[in-house]
CSV table of C-alpha atoms in Angstrom, one decimal:
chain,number,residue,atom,x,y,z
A,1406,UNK,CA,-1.8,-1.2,-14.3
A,1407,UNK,CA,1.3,-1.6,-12.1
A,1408,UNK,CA,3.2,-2.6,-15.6
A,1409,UNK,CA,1.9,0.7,-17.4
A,1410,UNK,CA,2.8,3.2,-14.5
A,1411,UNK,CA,5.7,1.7,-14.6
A,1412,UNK,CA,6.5,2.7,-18.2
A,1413,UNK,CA,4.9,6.1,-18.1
A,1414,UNK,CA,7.0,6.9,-15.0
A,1415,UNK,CA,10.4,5.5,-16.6
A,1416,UNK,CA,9.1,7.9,-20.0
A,1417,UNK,CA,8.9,11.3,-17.7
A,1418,UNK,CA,11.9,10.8,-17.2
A,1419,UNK,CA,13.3,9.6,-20.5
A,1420,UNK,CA,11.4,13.2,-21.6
A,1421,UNK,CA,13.0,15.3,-19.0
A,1422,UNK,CA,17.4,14.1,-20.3
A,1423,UNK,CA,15.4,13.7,-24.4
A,1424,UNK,CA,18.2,16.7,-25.5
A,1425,UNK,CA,21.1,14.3,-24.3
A,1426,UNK,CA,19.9,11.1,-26.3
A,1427,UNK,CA,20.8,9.1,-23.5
A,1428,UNK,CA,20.5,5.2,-24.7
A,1429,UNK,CA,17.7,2.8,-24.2
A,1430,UNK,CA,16.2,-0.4,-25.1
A,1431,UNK,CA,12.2,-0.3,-25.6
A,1432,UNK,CA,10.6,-4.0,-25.5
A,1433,UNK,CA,7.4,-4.2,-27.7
A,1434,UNK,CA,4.8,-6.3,-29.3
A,1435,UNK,CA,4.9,-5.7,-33.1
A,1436,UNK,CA,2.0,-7.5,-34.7
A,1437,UNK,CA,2.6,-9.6,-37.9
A,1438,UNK,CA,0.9,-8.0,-41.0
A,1439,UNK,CA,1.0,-11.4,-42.9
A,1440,UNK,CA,-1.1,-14.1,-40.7
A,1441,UNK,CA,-2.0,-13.6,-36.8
A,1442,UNK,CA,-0.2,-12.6,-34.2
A,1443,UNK,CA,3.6,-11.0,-34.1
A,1444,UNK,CA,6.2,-11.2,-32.4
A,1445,UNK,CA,8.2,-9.6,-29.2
A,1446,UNK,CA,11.0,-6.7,-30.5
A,1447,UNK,CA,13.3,-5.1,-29.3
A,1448,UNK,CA,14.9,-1.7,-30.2
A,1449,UNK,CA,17.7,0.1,-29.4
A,1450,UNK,CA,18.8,3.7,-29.5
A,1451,UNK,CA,18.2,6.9,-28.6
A,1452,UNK,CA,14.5,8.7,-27.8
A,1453,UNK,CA,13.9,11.3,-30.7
A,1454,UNK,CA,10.4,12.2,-29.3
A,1455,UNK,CA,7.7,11.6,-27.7
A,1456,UNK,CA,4.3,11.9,-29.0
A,1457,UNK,CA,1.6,11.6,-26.3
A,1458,UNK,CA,-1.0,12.7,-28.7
A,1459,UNK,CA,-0.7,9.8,-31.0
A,1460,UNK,CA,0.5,7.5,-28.4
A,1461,UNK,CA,3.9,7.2,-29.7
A,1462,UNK,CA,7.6,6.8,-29.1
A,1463,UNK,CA,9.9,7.7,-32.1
A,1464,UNK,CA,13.2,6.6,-31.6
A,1465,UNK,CA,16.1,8.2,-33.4
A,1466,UNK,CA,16.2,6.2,-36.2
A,1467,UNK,CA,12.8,7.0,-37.3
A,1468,UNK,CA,11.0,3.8,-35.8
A,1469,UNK,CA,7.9,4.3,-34.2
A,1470,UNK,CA,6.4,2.2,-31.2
A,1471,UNK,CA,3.1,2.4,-30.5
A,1472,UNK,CA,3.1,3.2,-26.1
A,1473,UNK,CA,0.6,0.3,-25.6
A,1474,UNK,CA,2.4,-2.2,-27.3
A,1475,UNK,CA,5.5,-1.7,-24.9
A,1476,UNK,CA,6.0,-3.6,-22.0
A,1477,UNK,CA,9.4,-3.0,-20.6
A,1478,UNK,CA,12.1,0.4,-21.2
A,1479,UNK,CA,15.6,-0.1,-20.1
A,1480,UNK,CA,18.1,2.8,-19.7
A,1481,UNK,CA,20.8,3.8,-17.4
A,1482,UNK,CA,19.0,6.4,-16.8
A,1483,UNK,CA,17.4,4.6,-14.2
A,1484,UNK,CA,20.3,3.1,-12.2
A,1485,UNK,CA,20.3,4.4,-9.0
């Protein structure tokens, strides 16, 4: 619980600087469509939106990533 506050906290404010595309890295857990299990990916660039609806975050180049697949967002938006 502590983790997903965490994340929704560090994505208000990813939403309130989303005009500036400020950089970040999204960790995630991207499931393998071939056999069981997947992997832990990480993605760079800038937020294009977010989509609280559908639970996701689409980053500028198009990817998507599912919210409760992610476990850690890193910006400098957050120094400080």
């Amino acid at each position: 619980e502590d983790i997903k506050a965490n994340l929704n906290k560090k994505l208000g404010i990813i939403q309130a600087y989303i005009d500036e595309k400020p950089e970040v890295s999204i960790t995630y857990f991207e499931e393998d469509h071939l056999k069981d299990g997947g992997s832990y990916v990480k993605s760079r660039g800038y937020v294009k939106k977010i989509d609280e609806y559908r639970g996701l975050v689409i980053m500028g180049d198009g990817r998507e990533i599912l919210m409760k697949d992610m476990i850690e967002i890193d910006s400098e938006l957050f120094a400080g």
